Short mmCIF file of C-alpha atoms and ligand atoms in Angstrom, two decimals:
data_model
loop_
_atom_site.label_atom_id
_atom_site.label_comp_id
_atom_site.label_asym_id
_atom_site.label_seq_id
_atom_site.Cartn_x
_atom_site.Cartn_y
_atom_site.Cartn_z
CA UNK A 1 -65.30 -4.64 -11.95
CA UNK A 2 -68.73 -6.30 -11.93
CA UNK A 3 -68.91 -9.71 -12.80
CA UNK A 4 -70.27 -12.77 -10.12
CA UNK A 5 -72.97 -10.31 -9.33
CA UNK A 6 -75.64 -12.83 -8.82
CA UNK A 7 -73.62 -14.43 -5.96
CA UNK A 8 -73.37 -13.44 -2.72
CA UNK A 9 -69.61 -14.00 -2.70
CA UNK A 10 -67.59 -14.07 0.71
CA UNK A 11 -65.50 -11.45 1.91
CA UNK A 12 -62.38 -14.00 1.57
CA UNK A 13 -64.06 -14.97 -1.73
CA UNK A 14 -63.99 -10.80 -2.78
CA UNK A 15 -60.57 -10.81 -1.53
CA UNK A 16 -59.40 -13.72 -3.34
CA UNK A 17 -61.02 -11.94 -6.67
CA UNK A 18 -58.71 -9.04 -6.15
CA UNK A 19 -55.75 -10.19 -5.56
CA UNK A 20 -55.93 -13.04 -8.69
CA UNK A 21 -57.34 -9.81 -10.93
CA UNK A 22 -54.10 -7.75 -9.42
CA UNK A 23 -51.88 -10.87 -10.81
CA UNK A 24 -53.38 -10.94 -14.00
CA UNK A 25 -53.80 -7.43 -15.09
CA UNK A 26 -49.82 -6.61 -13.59
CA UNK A 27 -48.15 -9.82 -14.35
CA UNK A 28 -49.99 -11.99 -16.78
CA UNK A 29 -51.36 -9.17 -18.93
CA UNK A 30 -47.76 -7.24 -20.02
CA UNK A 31 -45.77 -10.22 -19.87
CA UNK A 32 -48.19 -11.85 -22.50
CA UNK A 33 -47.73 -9.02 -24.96
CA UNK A 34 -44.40 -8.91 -24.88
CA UNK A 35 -44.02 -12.92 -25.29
CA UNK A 36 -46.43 -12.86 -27.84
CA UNK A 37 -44.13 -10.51 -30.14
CA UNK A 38 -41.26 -12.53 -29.48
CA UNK A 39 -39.47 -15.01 -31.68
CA UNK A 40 -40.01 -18.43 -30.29
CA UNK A 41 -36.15 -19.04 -29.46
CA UNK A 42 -36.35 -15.55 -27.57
CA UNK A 43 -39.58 -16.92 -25.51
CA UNK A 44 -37.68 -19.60 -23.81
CA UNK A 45 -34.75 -17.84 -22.95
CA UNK A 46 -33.96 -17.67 -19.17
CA UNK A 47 -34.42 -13.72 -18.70
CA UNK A 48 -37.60 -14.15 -20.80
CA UNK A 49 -40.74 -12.83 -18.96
CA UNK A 50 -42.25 -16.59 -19.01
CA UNK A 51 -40.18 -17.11 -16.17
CA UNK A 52 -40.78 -14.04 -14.56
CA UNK A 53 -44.71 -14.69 -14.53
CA UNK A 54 -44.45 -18.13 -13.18
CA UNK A 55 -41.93 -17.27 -10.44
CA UNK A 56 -44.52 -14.86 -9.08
CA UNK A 57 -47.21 -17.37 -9.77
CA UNK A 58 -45.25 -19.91 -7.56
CA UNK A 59 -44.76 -17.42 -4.75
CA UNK A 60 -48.44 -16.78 -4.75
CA UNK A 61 -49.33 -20.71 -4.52
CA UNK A 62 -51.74 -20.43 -7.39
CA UNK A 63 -50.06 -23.89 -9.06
CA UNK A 64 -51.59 -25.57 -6.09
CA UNK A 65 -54.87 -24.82 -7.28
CA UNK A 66 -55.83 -28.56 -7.67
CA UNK A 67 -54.26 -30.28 -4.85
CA UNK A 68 -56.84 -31.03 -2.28
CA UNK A 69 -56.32 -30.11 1.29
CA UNK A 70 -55.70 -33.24 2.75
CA UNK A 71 -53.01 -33.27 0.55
CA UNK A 72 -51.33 -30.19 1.73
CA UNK A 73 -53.20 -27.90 -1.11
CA UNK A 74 -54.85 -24.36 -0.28
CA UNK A 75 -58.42 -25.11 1.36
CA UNK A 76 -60.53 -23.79 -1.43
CA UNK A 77 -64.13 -24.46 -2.44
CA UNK A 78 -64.87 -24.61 -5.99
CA UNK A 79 -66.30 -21.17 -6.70
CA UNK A 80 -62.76 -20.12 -5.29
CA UNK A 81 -60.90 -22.19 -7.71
CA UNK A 82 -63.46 -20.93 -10.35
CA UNK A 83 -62.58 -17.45 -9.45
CA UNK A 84 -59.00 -18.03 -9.57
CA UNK A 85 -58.99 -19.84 -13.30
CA UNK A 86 -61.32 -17.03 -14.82
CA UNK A 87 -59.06 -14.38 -14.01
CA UNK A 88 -56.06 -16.36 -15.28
CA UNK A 89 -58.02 -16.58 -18.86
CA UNK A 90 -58.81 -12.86 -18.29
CA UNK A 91 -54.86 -12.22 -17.80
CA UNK A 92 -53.76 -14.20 -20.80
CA UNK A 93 -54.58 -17.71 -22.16
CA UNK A 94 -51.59 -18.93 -22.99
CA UNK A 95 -49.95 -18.54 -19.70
CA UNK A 96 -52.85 -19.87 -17.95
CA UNK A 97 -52.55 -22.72 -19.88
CA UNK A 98 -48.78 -22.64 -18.99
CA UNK A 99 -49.68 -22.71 -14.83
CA UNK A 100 -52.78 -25.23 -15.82
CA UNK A 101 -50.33 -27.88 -17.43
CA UNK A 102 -47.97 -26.86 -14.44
CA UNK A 103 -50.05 -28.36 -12.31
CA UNK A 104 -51.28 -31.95 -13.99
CA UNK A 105 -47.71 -34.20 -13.43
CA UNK A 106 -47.45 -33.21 -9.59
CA UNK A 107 -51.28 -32.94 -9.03
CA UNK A 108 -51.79 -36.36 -10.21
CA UNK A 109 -48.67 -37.71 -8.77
CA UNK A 110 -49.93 -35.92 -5.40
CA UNK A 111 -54.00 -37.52 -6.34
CA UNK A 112 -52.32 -41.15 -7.33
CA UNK A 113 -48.87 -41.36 -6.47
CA UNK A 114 -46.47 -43.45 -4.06
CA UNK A 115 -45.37 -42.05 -0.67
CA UNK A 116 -42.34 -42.32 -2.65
CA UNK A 117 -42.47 -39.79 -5.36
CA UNK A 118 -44.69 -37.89 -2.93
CA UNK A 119 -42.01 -36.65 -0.65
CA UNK A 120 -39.32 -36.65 -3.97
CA UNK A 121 -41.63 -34.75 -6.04
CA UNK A 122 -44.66 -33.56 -4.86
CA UNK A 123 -43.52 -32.05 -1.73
CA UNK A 124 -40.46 -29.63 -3.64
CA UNK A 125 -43.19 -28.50 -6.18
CA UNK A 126 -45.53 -27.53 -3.78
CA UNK A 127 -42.68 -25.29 -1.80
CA UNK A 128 -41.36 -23.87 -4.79
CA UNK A 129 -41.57 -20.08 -4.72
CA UNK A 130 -38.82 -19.86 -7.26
CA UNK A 131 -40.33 -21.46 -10.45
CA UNK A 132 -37.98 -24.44 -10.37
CA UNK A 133 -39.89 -27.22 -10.84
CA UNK A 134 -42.36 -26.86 -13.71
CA UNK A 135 -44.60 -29.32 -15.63
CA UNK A 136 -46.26 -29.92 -19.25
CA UNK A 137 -48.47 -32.55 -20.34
CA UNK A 138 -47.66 -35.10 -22.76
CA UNK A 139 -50.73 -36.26 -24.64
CA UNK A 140 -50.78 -35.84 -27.94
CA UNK A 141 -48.58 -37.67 -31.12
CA UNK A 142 -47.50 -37.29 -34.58
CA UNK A 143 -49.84 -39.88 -35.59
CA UNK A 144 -52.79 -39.04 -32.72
CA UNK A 145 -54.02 -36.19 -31.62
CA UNK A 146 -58.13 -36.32 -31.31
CA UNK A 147 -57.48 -40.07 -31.35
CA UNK A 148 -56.40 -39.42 -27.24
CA UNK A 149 -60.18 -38.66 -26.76
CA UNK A 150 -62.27 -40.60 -29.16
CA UNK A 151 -61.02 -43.77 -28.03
CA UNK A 152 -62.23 -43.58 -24.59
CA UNK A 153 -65.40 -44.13 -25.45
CA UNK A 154 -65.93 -46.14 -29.51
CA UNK A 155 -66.62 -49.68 -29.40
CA UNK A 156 -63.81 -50.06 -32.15
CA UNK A 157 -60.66 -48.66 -30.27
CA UNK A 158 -58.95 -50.81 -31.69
CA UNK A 159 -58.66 -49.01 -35.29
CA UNK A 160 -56.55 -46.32 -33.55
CA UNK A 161 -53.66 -48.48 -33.74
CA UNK A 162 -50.56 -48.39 -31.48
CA UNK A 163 -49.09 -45.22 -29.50
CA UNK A 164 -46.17 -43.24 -31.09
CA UNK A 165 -44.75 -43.54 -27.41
CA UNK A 166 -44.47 -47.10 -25.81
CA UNK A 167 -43.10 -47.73 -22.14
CA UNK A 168 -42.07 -51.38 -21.16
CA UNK A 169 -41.04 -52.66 -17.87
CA UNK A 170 -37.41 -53.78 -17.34
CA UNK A 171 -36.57 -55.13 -13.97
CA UNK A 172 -37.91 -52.07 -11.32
CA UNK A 173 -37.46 -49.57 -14.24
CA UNK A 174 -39.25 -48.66 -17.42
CA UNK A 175 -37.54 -47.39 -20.66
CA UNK A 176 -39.82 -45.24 -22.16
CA UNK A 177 -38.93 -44.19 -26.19
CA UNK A 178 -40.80 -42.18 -28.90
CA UNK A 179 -42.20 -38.94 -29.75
CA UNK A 180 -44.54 -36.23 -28.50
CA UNK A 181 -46.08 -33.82 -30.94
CA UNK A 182 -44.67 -30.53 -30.93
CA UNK A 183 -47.92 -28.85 -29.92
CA UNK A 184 -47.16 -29.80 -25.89
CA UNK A 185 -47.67 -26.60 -23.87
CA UNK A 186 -44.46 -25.67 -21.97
CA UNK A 187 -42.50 -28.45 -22.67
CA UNK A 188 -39.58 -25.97 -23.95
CA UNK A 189 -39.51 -24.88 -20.49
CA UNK A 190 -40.68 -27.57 -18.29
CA UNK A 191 -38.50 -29.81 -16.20
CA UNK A 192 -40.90 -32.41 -15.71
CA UNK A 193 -43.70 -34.01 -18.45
CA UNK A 194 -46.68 -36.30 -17.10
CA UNK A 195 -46.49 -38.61 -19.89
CA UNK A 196 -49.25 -41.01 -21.53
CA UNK A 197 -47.44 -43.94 -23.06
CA UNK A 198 -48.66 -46.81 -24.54
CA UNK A 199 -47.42 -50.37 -23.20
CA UNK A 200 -45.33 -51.92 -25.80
CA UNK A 201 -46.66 -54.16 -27.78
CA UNK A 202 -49.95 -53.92 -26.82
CA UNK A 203 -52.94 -52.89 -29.19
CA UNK A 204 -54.82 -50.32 -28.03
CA UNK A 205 -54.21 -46.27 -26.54
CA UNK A 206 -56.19 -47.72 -23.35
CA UNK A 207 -53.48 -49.78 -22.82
CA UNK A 208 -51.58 -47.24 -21.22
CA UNK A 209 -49.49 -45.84 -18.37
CA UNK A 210 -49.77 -42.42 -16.77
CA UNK A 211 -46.32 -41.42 -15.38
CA UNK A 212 -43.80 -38.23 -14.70
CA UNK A 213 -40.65 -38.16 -16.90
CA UNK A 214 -37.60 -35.65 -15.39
CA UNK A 215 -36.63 -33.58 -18.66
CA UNK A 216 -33.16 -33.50 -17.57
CA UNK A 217 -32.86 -37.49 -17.81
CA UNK A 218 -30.73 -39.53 -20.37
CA UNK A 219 -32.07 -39.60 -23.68
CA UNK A 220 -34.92 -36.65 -23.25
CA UNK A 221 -34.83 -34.17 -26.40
CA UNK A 222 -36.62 -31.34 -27.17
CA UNK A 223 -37.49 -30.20 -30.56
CA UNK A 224 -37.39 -26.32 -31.50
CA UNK A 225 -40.35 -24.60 -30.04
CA UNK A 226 -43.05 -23.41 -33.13
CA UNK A 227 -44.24 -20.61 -33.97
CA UNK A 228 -48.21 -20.21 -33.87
CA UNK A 229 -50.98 -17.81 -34.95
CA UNK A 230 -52.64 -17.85 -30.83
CA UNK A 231 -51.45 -19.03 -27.57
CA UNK A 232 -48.12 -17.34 -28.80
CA UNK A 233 -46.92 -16.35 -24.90
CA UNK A 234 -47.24 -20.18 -23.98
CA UNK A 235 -43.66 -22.12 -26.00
CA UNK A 236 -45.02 -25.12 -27.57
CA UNK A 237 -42.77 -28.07 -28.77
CA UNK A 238 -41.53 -31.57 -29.03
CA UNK A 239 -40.57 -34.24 -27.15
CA UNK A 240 -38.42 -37.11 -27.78
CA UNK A 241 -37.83 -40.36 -26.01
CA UNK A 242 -34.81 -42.39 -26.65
CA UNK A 243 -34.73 -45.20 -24.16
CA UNK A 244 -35.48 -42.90 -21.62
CA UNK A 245 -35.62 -44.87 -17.86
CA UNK A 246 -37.53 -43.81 -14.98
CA UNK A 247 -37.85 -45.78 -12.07
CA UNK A 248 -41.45 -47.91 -11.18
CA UNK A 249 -42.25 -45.22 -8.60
CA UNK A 250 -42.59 -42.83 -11.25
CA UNK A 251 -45.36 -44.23 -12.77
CA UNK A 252 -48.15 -42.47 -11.80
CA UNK A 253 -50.68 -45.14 -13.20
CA UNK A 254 -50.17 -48.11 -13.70
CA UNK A 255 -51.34 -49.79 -16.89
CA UNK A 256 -54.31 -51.68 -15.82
CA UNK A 257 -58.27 -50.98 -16.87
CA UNK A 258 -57.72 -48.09 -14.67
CA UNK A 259 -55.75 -46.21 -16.77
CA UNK A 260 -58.42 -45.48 -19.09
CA UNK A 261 -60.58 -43.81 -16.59
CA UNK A 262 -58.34 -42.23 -15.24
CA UNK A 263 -57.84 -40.79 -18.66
CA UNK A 264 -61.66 -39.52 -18.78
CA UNK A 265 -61.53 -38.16 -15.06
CA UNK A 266 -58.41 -35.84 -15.57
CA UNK A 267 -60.37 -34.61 -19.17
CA UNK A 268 -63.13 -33.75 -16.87
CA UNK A 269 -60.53 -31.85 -14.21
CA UNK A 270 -58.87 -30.33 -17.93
CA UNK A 271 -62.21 -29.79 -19.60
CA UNK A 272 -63.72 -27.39 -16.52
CA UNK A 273 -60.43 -25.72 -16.24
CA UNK A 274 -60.35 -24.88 -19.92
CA UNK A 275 -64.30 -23.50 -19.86
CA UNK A 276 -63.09 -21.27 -16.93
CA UNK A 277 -60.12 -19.78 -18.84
CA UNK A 278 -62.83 -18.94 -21.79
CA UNK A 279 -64.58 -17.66 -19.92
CA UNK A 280 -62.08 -15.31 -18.92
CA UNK A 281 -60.68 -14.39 -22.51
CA UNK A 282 -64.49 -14.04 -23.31
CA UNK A 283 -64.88 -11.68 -20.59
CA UNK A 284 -61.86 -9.72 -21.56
CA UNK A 285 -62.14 -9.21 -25.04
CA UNK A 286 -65.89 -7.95 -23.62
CA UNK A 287 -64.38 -5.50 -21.74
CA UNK A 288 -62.22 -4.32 -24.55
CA UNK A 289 -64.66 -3.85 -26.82
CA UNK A 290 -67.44 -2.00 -24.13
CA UNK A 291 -64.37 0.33 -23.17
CA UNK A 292 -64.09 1.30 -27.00
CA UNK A 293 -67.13 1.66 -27.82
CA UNK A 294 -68.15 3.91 -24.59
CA UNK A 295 -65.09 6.58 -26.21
CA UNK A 296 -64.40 6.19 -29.92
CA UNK A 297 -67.21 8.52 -31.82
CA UNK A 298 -68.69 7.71 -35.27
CA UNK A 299 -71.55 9.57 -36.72
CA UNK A 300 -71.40 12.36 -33.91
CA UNK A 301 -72.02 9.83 -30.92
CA UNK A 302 -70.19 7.45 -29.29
CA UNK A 303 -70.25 3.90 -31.04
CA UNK A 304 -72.64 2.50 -27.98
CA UNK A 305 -75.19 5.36 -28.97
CA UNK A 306 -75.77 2.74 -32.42
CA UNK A 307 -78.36 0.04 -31.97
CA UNK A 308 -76.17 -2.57 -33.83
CA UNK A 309 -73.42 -2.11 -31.18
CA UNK A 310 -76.00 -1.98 -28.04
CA UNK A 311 -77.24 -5.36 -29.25
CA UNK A 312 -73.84 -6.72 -30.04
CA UNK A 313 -72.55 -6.05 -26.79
CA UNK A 314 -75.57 -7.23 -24.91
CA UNK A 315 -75.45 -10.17 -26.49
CA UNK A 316 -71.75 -10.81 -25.28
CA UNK A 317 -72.45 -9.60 -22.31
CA UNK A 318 -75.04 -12.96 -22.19
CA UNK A 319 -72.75 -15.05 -23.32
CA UNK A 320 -70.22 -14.66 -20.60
CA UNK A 321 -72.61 -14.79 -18.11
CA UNK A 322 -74.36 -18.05 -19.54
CA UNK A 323 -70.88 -19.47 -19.90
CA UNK A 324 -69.63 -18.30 -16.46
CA UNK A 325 -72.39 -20.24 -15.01
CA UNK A 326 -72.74 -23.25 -16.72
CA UNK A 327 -69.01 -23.35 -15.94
CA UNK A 328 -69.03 -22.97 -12.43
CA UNK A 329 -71.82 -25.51 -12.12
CA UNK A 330 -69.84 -28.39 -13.75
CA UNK A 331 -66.50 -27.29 -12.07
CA UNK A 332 -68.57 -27.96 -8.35
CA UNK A 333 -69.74 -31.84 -9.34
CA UNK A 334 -66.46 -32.41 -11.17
CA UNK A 335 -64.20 -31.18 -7.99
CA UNK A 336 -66.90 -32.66 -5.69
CA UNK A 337 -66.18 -36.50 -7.39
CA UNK A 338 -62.22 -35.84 -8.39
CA UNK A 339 -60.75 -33.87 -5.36
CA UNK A 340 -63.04 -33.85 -2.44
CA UNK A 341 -64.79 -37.28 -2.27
CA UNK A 342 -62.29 -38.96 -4.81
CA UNK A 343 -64.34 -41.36 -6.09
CA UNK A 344 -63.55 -40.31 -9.75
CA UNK A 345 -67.10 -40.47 -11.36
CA UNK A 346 -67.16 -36.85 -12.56
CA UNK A 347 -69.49 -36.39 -15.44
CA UNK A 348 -68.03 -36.70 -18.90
CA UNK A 349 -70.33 -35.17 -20.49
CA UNK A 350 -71.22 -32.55 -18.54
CA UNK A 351 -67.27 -31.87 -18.12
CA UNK A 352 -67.13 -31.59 -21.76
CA UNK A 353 -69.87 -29.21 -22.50
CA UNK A 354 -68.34 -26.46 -20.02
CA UNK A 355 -65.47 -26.51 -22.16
CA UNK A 356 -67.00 -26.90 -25.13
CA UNK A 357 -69.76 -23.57 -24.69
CA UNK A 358 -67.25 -21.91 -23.23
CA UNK A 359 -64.79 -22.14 -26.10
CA UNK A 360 -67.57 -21.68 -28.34
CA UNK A 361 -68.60 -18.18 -27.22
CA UNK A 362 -65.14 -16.81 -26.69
CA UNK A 363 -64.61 -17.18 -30.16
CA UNK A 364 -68.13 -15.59 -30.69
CA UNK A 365 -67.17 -12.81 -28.18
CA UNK A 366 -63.70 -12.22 -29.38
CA UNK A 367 -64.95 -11.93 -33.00
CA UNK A 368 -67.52 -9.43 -32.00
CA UNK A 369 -65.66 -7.53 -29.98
CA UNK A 370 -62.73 -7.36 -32.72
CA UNK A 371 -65.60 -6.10 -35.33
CA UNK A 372 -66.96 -3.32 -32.87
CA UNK A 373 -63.07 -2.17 -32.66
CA UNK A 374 -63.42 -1.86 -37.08
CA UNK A 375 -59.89 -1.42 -38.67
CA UNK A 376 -58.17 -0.92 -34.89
CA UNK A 377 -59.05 -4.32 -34.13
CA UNK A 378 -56.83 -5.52 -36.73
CA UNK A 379 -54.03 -3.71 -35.36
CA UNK A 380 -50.91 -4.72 -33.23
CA UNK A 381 -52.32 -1.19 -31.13
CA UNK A 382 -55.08 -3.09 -29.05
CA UNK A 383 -55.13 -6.62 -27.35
CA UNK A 384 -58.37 -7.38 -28.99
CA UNK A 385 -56.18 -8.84 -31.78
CA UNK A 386 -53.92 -11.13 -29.82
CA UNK A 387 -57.32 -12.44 -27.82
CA UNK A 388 -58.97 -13.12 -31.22
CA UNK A 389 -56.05 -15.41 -32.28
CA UNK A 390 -55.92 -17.29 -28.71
CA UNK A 391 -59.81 -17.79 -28.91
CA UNK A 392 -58.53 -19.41 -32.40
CA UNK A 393 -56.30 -21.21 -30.92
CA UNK A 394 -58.85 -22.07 -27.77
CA UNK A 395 -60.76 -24.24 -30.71
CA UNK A 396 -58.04 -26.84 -31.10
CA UNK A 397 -56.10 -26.71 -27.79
CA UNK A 398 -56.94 -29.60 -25.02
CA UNK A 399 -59.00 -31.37 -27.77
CA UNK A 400 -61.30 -29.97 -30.99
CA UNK A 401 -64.60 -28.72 -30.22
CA UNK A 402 -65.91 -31.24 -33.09
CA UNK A 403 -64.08 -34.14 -31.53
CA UNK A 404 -65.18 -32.95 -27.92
CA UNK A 405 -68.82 -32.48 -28.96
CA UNK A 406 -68.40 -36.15 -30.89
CA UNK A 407 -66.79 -37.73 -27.55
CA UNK A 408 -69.82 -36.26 -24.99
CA UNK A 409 -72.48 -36.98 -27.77
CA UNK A 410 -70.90 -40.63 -27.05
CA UNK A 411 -71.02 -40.47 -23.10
CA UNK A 412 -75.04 -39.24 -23.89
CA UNK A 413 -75.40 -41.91 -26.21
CA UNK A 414 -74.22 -44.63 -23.81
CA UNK A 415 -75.20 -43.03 -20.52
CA UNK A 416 -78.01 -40.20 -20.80
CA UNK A 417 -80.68 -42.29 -18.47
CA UNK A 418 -77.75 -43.46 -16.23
CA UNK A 419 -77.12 -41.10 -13.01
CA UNK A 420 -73.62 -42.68 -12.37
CA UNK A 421 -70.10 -42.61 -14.24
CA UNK A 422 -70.01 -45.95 -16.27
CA UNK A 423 -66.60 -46.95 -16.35
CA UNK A 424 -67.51 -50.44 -17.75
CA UNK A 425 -67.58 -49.82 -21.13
CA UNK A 426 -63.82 -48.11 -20.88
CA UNK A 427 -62.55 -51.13 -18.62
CA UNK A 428 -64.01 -53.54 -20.99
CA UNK A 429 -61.74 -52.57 -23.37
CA UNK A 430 -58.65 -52.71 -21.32
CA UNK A 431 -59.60 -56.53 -21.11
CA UNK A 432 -60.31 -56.80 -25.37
C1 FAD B 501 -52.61 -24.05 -28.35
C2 FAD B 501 -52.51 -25.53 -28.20
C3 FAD B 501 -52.03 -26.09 -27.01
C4 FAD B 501 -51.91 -27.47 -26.88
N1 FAD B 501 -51.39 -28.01 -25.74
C5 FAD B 501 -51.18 -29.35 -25.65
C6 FAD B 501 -50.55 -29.93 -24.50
O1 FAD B 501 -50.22 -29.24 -23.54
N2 FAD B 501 -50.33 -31.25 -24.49
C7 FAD B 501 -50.69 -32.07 -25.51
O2 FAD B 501 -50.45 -33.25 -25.43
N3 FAD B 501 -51.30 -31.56 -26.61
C8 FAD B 501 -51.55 -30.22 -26.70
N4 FAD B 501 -52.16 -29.69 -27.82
C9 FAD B 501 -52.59 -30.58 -28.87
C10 FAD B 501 -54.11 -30.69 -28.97
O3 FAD B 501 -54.64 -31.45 -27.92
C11 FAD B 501 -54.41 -31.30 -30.35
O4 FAD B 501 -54.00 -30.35 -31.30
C12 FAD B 501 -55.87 -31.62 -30.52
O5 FAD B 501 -56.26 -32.69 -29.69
C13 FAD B 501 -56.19 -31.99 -31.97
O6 FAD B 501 -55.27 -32.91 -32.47
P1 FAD B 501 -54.53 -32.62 -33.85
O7 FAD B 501 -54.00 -31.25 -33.82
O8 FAD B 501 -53.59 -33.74 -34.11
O9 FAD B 501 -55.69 -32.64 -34.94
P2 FAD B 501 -56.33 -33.93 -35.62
O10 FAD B 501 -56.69 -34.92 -34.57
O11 FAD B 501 -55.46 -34.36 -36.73
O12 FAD B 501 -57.67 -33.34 -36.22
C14 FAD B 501 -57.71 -32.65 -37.48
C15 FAD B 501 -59.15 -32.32 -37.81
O13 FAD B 501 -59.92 -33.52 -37.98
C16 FAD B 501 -60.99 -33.60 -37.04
N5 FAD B 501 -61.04 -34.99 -36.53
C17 FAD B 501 -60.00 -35.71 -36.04
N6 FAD B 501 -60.41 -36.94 -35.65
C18 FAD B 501 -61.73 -36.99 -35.89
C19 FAD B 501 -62.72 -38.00 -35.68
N7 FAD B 501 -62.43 -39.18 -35.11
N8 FAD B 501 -63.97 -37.72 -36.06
C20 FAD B 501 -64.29 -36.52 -36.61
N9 FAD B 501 -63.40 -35.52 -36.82
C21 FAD B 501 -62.14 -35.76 -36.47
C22 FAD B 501 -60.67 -32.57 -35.95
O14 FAD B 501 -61.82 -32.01 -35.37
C23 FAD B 501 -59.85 -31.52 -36.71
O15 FAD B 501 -60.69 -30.58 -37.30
C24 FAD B 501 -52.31 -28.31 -27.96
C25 FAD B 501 -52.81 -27.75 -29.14
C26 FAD B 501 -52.92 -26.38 -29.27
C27 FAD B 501 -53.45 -25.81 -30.54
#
């Protein structure tokens, strides 16, 4: 295995490597193929592999990733959490998106949350070795999906209109109702959902709460979980909210002009995250396709004896390292800023283009690598296929690379000669 070779890594840092790679290859990897030929009803069943890959997960502490140390989290650096994200892309993207969206309504609640939910919530998720408390994220809506990210940042947020889920306050509680889009990852298997809702009544998305919903409360529905082309090992589907109540504690964020940035700082947290995980299907469907073409002969030779292939597969192979690095980079500001010093002035752009290369050339690599494998890679008989539909898939998820590459050309536009986070322009609008 030779990847990282231009760092000097630590022993603990080598050690780390291996025992994620272990996970991934004898876990994630089988599990994924046999979820991925599964009929969504089957996927969510409780004897389904999903559940056997995230108990193991939980007993190695891996959905901890994000919580800092003085929080109780594992004392990482970034290049250790980078480490640990690639390998869960190498393993399988859908159920690294699965233990990524784990994470986000504890993490936050652990990041921003009361002592309250704290020692109610955050505390049980971090001990659970068992799987029992897992989370999705709640973003996106029937009538707005890229409209989550574009408004951050466009003087006229107020064209996106009002949020298909509203939250309003009623005494200490708040009786949340509406509809999720049936695209949230895990939430036919998650027990808890950190939830974006708009306030009701008011006029814009910024005008928002952050908070964590308990799937098992009165007047929480789920909708049948879809079938897709990629990400097929991760069940997708959606939620409804009929008069749901949660009480004040469980609201993570509060609405205020806060809300907004904290909306930009998690995208940064999401955005790294998602680069590493292409990075890691990139690097896989690599190693597919150099494996191949070192054994299967055409024209007397092995396919890596042919020019075209050489230059195909060096050119992947710079791809993955260009990516891996560019990654890594952004994921060491954005966790400086988010989880060590916490002052929450990450980089939006630069957040955005890790996950925006990154996608970019594991769709690249993937659709190489599927060509070098000729009528095989079409097959069910190799993975190559199954990574070429997640790196699909990898295009839309966690935001559009248009709509990404449209919301950072916006951060450049207002910011570029600025060496700080701006957070005026997004609290101005909370005020509008
Ligand atoms: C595999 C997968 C996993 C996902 N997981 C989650 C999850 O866990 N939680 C969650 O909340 N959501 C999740 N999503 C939803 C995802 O975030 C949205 O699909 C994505 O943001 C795009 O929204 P949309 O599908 O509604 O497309 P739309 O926003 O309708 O976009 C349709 C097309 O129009 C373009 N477009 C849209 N708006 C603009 C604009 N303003 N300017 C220019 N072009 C525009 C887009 O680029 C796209 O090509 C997931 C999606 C996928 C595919």
């Amino acid at each position: 295995m030779k990847f990282l070779d231009l760092d000097e890594l630590s022993e603990e840092d080598k050690l780390l490597r291996e025992e994620v790679h272990r996970f991934a290859k004898e876990v994630m990897r089988p599990a994924s193929i046999e979820l991925d030929r599964m009929p969504p009803e089957e996927r969510i069943k409780s004897d389904s592999p999903f559940f056997k890959v995230i108990k193991k997960m939980k007993e190695l502490g891996y959905h901890k990733l994000h919580v800092p140390p003085d929080l109780g989290g594992p004392d990482l650096t970034p290049l250790q959490r980078y480490i640990v994200m690639e390998e869960l892309g190498w393993g399988s993207l859908g159920l690294a998106t699965a233990i990524g969206v784990d994470m986000i309504p504890f993490t936050c609640a652990a990041l921003f949350g009361s002592d309250e939910i704290k020692e109610e919530l955050v505390k049980p998720w971090m001990e659970d070795t068992k799987g029992e408390y897992r989370g999705c994220w709640g973003v996106t809506e029937p009538e707005h999906g890229s409209d989550y990210l574009m408004v951050l940042r466009d003087e006229d947020h107020l064209k996106y209109g009002k949020g298909n889920v509203v939250a309003e306050k009623d005494g200490d509680e708040w009786v949340i109702s509406g509809q999720k889009s049936a695209w949230v990852s895990a939430a036919p298997v998650a027990t808890h959902c950190g939830l974006h809702a708009q306030v009701k009544g008011a006029k814009s998305l910024v005008n928002g709460l952050f908070c964590v919903v308990p799937l098992n409360a009165e007047g929480v529905r789920r909708g049948k979980p879809v079938d897709m082309l990629g990400m097929r090992d991760c069940p997708q589907g959606e939620l409804f909210f009929d008069d749901v109540r949660i009480p004040d504690h469980y609201v993570i964020v509060a609405p205020t002009p806060f809300y907004g940035v904290f909306c930009d700082q998690v995208l940064c947290l999401t955005s790294c995250a998602m680069g590493a995980f292409s990075v890691g299907l990139a690097r896989a469907a690599f190693e597919e396709a150099l494996n191949y073409a070192r054994e299967r002969v055409q024209g007397g030779v092995p396919l890596v004896k042919h020019k075209n292939i050489k230059l195909k597969l060096y050119e992947m192979f710079e791809k993955v390292e260009t990516a891996r690095y560019y990654v890594r980079k952004a994921i060491e500001y954005t966790h400086k800023k988010t989880l060590e010093q916490k002052t929450f002035d990450a980089s939006p752009r630069h957040a955005r283009l890790a996950q925006i290369y990154a996608k970019r050339i594991a769709f690249e690599v993937a659709n190489d690598a599927l060509q070098i494998f000729g009528a095989y890679g079409l097959s069910k008989e190799f993975i190559i296929e199954k990574l070429f539909r997640d790196a699909r898939a990898l295009q839309i998820e966690d935001g559009t690379v248009e709509v990404l590459s449209l919301e950072a050309a916006e951060d450049i536009i207002l910011n570029y000669e600025k060496d700080y986070y701006d957070a005026d322009v997004i609290y101005k609008k909370y005020e509008e």
